[in-house]
Tab-separated table of C-alpha atoms in Angstrom:
chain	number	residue	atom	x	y	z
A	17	UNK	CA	-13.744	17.093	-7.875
A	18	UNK	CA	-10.903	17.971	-5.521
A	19	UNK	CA	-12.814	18.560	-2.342
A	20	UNK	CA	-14.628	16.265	-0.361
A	21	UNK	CA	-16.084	16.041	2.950
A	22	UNK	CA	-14.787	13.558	5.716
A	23	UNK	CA	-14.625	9.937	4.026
A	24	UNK	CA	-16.616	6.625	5.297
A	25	UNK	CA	-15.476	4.702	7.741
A	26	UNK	CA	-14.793	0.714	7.712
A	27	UNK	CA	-13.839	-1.626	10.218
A	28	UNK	CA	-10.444	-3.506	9.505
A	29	UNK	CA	-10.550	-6.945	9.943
A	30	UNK	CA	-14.197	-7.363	10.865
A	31	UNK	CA	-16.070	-6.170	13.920
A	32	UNK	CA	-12.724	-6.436	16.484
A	33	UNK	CA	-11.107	-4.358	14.124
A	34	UNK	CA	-9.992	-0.588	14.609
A	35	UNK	CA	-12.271	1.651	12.543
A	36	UNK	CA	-10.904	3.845	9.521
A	37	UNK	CA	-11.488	5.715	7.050
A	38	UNK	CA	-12.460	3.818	3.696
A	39	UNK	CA	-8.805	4.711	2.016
A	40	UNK	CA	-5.970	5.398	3.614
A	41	UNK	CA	-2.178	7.428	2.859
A	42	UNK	CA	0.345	5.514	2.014
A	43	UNK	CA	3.754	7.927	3.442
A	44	UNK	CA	6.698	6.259	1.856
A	45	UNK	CA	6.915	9.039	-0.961
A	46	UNK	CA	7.478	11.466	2.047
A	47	UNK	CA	11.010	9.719	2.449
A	48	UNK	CA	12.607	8.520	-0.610
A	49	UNK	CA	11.657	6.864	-4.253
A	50	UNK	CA	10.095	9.531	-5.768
A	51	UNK	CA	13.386	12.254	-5.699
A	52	UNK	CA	13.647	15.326	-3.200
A	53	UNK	CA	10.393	16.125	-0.851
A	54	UNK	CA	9.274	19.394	0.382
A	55	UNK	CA	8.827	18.501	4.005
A	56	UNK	CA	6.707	21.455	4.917
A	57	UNK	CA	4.134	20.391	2.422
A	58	UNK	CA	3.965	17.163	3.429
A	59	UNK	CA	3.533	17.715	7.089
A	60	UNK	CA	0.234	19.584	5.737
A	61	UNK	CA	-0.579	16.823	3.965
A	62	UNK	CA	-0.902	14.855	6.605
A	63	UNK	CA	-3.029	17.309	8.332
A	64	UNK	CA	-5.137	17.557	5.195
A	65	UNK	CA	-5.438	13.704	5.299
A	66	UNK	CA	-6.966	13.359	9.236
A	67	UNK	CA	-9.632	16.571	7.837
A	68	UNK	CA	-10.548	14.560	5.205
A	69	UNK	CA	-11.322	11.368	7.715
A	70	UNK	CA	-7.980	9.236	5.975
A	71	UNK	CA	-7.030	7.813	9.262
A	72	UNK	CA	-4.969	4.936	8.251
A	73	UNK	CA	-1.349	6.007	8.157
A	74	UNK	CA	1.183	3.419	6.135
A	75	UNK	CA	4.803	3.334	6.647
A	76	UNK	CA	7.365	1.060	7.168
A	77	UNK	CA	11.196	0.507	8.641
A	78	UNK	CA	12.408	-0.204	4.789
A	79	UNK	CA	11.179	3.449	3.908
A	80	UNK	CA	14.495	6.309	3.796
A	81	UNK	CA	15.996	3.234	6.278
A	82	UNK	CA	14.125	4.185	8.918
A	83	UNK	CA	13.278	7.884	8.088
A	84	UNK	CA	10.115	7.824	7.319
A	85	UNK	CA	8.721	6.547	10.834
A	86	UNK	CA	11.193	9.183	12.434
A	87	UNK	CA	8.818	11.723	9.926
A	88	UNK	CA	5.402	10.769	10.976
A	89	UNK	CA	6.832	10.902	14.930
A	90	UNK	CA	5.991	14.379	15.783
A	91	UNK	CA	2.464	13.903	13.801
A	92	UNK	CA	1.584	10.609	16.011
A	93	UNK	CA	2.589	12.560	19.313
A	94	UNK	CA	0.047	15.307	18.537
A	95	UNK	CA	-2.653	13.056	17.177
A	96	UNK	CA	-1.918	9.853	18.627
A	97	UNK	CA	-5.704	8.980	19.204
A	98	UNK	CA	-7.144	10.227	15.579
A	99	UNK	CA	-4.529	7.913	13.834
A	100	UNK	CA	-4.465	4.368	13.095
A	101	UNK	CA	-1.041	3.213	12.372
A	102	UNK	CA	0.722	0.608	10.069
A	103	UNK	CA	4.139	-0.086	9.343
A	104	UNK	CA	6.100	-3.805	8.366
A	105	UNK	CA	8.944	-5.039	9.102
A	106	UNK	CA	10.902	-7.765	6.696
A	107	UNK	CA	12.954	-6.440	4.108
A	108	UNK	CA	16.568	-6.031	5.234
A	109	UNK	CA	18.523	-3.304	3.621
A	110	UNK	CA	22.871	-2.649	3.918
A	111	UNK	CA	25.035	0.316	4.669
A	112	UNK	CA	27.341	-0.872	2.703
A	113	UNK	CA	25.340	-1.893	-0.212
A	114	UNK	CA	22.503	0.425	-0.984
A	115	UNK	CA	20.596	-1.729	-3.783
A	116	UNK	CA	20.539	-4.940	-1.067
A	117	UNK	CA	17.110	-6.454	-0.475
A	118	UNK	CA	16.838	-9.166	1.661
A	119	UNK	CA	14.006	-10.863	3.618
A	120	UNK	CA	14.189	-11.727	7.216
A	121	UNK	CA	11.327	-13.426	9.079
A	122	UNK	CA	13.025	-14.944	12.245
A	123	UNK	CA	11.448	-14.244	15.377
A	124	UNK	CA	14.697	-12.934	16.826
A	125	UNK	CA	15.055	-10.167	13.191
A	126	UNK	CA	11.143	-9.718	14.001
A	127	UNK	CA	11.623	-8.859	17.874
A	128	UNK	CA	14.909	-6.320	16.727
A	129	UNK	CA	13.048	-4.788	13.955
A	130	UNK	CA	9.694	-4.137	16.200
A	131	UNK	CA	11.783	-2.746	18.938
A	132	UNK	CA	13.041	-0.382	16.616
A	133	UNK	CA	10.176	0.865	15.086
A	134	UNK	CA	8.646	1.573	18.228
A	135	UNK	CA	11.141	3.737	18.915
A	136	UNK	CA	11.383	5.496	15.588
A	137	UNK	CA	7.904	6.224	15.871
A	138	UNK	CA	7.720	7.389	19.239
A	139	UNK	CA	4.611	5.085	20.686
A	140	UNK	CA	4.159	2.485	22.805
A	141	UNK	CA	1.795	0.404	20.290
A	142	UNK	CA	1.885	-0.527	16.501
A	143	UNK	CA	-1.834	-0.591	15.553
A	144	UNK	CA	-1.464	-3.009	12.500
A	145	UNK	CA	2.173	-4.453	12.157
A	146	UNK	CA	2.783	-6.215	8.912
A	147	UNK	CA	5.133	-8.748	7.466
A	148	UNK	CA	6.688	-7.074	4.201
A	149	UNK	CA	7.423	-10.050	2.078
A	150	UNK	CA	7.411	-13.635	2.779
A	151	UNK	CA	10.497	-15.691	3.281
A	152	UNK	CA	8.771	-18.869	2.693
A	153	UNK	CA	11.982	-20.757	4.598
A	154	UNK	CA	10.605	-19.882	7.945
A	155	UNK	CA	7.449	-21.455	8.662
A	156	UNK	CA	4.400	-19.284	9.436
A	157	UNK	CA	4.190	-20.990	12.818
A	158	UNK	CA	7.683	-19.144	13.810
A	159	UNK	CA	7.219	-16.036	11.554
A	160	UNK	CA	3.708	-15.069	12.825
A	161	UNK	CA	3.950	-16.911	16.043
A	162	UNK	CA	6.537	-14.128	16.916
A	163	UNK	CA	4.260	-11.694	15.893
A	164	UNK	CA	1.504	-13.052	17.569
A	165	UNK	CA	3.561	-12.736	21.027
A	166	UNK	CA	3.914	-9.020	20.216
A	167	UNK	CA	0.287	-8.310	20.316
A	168	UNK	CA	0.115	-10.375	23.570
A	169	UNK	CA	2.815	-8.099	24.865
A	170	UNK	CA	0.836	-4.884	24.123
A	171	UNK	CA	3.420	-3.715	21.507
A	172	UNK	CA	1.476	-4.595	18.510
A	173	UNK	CA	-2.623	-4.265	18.310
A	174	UNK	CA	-2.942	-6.502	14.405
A	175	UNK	CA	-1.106	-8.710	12.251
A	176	UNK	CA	-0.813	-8.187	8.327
A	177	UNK	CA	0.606	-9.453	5.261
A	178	UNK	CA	1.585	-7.917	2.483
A	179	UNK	CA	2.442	-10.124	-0.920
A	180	UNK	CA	1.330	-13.442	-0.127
A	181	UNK	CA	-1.033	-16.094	-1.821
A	182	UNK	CA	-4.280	-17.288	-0.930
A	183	UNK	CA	-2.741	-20.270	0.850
A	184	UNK	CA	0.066	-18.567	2.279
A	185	UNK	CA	-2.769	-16.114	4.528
A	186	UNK	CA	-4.862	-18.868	4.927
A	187	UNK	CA	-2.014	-20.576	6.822
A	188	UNK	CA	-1.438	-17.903	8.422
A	189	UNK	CA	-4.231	-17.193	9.500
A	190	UNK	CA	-4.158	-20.756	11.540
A	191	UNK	CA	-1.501	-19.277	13.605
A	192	UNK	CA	-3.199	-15.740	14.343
A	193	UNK	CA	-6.383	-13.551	13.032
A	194	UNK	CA	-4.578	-11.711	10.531
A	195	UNK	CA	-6.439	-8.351	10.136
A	196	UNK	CA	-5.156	-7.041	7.066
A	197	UNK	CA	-3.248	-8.087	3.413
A	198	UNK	CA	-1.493	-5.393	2.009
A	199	UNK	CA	-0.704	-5.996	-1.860
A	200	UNK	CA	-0.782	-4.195	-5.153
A	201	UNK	CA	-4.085	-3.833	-6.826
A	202	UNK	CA	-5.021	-1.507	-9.497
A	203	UNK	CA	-6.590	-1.303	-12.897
A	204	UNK	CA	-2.713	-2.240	-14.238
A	205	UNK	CA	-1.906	-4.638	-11.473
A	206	UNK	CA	-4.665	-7.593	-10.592
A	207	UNK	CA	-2.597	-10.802	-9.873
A	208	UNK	CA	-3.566	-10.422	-6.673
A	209	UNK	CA	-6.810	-11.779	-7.864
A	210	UNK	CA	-5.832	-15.051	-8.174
A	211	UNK	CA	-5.853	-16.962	-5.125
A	212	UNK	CA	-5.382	-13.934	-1.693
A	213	UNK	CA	-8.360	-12.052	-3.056
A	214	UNK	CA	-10.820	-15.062	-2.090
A	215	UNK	CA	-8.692	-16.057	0.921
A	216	UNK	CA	-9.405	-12.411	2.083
A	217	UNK	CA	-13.114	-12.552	1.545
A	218	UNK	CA	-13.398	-16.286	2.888
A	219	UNK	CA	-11.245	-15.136	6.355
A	220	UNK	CA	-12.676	-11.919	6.659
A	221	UNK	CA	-9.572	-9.985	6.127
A	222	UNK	CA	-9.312	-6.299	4.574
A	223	UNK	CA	-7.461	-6.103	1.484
A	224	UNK	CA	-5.171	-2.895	1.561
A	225	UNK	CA	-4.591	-2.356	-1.993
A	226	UNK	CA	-0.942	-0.035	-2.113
A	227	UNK	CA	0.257	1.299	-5.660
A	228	UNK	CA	-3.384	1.857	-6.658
A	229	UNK	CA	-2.871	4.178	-8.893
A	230	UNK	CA	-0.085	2.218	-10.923
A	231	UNK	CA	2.758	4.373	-8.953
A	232	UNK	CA	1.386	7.265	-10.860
A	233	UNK	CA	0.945	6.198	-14.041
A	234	UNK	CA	-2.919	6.118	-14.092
A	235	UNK	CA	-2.809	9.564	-13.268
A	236	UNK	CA	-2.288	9.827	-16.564
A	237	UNK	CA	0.763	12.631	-15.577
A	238	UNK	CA	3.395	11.076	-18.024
A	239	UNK	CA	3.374	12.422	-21.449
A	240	UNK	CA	6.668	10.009	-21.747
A	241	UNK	CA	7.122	8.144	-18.633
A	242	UNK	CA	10.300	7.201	-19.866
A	243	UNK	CA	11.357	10.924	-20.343
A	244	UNK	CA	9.110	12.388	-17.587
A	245	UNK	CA	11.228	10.936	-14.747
A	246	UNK	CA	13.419	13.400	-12.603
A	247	UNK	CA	16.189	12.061	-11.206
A	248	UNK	CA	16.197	9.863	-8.206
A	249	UNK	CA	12.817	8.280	-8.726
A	250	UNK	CA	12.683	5.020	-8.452
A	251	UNK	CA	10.227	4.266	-11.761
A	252	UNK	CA	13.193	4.893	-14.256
A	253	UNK	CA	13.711	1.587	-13.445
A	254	UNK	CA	10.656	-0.202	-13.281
A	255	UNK	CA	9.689	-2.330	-16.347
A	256	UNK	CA	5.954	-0.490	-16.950
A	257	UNK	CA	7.629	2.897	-17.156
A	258	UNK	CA	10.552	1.818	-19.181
A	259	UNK	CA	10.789	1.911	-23.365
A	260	UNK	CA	8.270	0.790	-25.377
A	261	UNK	CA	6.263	-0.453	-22.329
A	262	UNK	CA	5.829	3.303	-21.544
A	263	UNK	CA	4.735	3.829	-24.641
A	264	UNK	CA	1.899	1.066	-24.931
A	265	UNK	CA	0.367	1.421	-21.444
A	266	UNK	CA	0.229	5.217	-22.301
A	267	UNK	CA	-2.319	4.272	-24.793
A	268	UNK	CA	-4.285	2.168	-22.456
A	269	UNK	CA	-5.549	5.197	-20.240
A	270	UNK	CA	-7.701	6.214	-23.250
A	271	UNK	CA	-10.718	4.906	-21.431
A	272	UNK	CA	-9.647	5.934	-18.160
A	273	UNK	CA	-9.871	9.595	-19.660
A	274	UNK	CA	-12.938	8.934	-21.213
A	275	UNK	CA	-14.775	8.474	-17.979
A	276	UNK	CA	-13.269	10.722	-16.034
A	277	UNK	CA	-14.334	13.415	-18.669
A	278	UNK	CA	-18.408	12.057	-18.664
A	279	UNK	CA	-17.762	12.251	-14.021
A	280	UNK	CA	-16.047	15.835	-14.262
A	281	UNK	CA	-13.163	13.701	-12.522
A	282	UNK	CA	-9.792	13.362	-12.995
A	283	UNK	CA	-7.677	9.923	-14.495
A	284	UNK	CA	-6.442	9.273	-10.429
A	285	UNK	CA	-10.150	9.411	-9.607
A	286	UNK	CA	-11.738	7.364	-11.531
A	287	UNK	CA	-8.753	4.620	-11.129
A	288	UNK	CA	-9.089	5.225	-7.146
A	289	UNK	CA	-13.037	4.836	-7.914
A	290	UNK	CA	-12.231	1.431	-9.572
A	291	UNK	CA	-10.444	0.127	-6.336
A	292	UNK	CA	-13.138	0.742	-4.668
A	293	UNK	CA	-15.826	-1.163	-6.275
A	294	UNK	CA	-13.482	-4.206	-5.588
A	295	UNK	CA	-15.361	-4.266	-2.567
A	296	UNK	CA	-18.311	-4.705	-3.206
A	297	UNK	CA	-16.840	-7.340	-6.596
A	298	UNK	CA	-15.291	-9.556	-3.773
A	299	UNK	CA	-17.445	-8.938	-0.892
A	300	UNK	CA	-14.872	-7.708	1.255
A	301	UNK	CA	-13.631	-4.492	2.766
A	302	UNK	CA	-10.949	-2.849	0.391
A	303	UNK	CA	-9.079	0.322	1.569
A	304	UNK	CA	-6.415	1.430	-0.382
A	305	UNK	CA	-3.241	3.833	0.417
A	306	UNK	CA	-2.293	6.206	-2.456
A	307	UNK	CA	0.482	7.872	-1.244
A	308	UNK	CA	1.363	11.619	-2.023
A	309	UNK	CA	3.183	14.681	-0.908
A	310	UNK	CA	0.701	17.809	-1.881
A	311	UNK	CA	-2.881	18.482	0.711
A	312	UNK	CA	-4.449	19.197	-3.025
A	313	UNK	CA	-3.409	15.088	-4.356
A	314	UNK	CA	-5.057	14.062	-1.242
A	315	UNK	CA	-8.320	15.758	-1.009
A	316	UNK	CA	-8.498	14.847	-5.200
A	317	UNK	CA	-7.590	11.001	-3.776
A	318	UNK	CA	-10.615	11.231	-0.953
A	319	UNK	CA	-13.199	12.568	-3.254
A	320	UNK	CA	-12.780	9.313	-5.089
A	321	UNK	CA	-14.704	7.176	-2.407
A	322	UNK	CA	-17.612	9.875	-3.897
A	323	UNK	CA	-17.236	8.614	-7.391
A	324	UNK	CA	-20.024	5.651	-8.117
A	325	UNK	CA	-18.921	3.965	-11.814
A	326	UNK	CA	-21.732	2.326	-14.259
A	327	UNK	CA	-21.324	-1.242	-15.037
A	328	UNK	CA	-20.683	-0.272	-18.520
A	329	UNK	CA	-18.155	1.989	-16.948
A	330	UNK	CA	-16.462	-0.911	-15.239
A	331	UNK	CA	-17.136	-3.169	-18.347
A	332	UNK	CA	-14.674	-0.853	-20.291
A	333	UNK	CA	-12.071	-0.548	-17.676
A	334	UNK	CA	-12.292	-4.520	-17.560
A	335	UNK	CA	-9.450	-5.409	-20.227
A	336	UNK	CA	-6.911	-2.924	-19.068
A	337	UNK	CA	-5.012	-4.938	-16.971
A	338	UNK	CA	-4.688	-8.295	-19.135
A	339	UNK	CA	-2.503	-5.503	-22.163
A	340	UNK	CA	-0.482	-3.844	-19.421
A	341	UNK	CA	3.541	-4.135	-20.757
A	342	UNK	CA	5.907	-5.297	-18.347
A	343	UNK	CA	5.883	-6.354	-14.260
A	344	UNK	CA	5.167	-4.787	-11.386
A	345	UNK	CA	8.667	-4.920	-10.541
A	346	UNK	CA	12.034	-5.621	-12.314
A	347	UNK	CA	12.372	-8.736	-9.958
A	348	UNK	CA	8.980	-10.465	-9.014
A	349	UNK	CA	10.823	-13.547	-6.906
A	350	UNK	CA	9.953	-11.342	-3.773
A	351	UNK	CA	5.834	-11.165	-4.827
A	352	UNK	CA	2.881	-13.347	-4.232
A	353	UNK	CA	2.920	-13.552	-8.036
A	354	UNK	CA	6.565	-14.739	-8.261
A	355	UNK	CA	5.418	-18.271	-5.734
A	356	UNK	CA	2.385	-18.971	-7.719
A	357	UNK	CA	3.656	-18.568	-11.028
């Protein structure tokens, strides 16, 4: 299964919403974390993305420190109108100290950091502009009242979030219709379940699941994650691909094979497939971003939104995420997760 025709189409945030395709492309592989990119195939990956109907391109200024959104310029300028674009603003990286994360959500970082981005990209308007991560010191009524002046000025279309709880988007919310929550969600990663989830469904807000295939992993690629790595990817590092976590969430994509062998699908498929049915779990529109850098990964990734699982199916997928080994992240403080816990 690694054609497909053009995918479905959703609205994003309800009925005002800009109109998509049911999963998106997330591009921040294009630019760094994942070690050296062929550039040339992933221009054509993008192409191969707006054939298949993925519409909804993901980026933000954090990705290669601004490289990434200088990447997808050319592609905007010649498809401008096919594209619906997202990027976020939030996370504040050094010069001088490349492993720096902060989080800024002032208005006046939000107002330098949009400015920028418009210019990176090379358009006048930000379809869906997200907040990264949450600095929960600067009250939504500051953070996404800034952002809420941006769409007034014509520089930003939609408001998302990405990372934060069910009260934290209801709050939101308050301020300004927030059109989209970007977190992870995947068969290894469902804390976002807890509270956003039904915040989502309640507000009418799209869920953009990113990392739904585990950042690989459920592709079931990694004989040895911990081996498997080249260098200059950023998973070496990550917990879940890491020692004996490798090793035990290898074992737990025995069912994940199993199905994809009775669908004639592959492991990526049947994960994307799972995704998916969150919609129709929740009630509310799901459209996830895989990211990748080859036109074949993508068109496999589309024909997903083809691939209908049993309840039985879904039954045994069910457990997989309660024996995962290890977090999403080495440092959860900057995830919903890490304010709820």
């Amino acid at each position: 299964m690694t054609s497909v025709n053009r995918i479905d189409t959703v609205r994003l945030g309800g009925q005002d919403g800009p109109e998509v395709g049911v999963q998106g492309f997330g591009a921040m592989g294009i630019s760094e974390f994942y070690g050296a990119t062929d550039e040339t195939a992933a221009r054509d990956t993008l192409d191969a993305a707006l054939e298949a109907g993925v519409t909804l391109i993901d980026t933000a200024d954090i990705y290669g420190n601004g490289a990434n959104e200088e990447f997808l310029a050319p592609f905007l300028t010649a498809h401008r109108d096919e594209v619906v674009l997202a990027t976020k603003f939030a996370i504040e990286r050094r010069a001088d100290d490349p492993s720096h994360r902060g989080v800024r959500n002032d208005p006046a970082y939000i107002r330098n950091a949009v400015e920028n981005s418009l210019r990176r990209l090379g358009v006048e308007t930000i379809d869906l502009y997200y907040m990264h991560r949450r600095d929960p010191g600067v009250p939504f009524a500051e953070s996404v009242g800034a952002m809420a002046e941006l769409v007034r000025e014509g520089k930003v279309r939609h408001l998302g979030l990405s990372e934060v709880t069910g009260p934290e988007l209801r709050e939101a919310h308050a301020v300004h219709p927030i059109a989209a929550l970007q977190s992870e969600w995947s068969l290894f990663s469902r804390d976002v379940e807890r509270s956003a989830v039904g915040a989502a469904a309640d507000l009418g807000v799209t869920v953009v699941p990113y990392s739904p295939l585990g950042r690989g992993f459920l592709t079931g690629a990694f004989a040895d994650a911990a081996k498997d790595l080249k260098g200059g990817d950023f998973r070496a590092q990550q917990p879940r691909f890491t020692g004996e976590n490798a090793q035990r969430n290898t074992a737990l994509l025995d069912p994940v094979r199993k199905i994809a062998a009775a669908h004639g699908a592959t492991p990526a498929q049947i994960a994307l497939a799972w995704v998916h049915r969150r919609a129709s779990v929740h009630g509310l529109t799901v459209v996830p971003i895989p990211g990748t850098r080859k036109r074949s990964r993508l068109l496999e990734n589309a024909a997903a939104t083809r691939v209908a699982l049993t309840d039985a199916e879904l039954a045994e997928l069910e457990p997989i995420a309660g024996l995962v080994a290890g977090d999403r992240y080495p440092d959860m403080s900057f995830t919903a997760v890490g304010r709820e816990v």
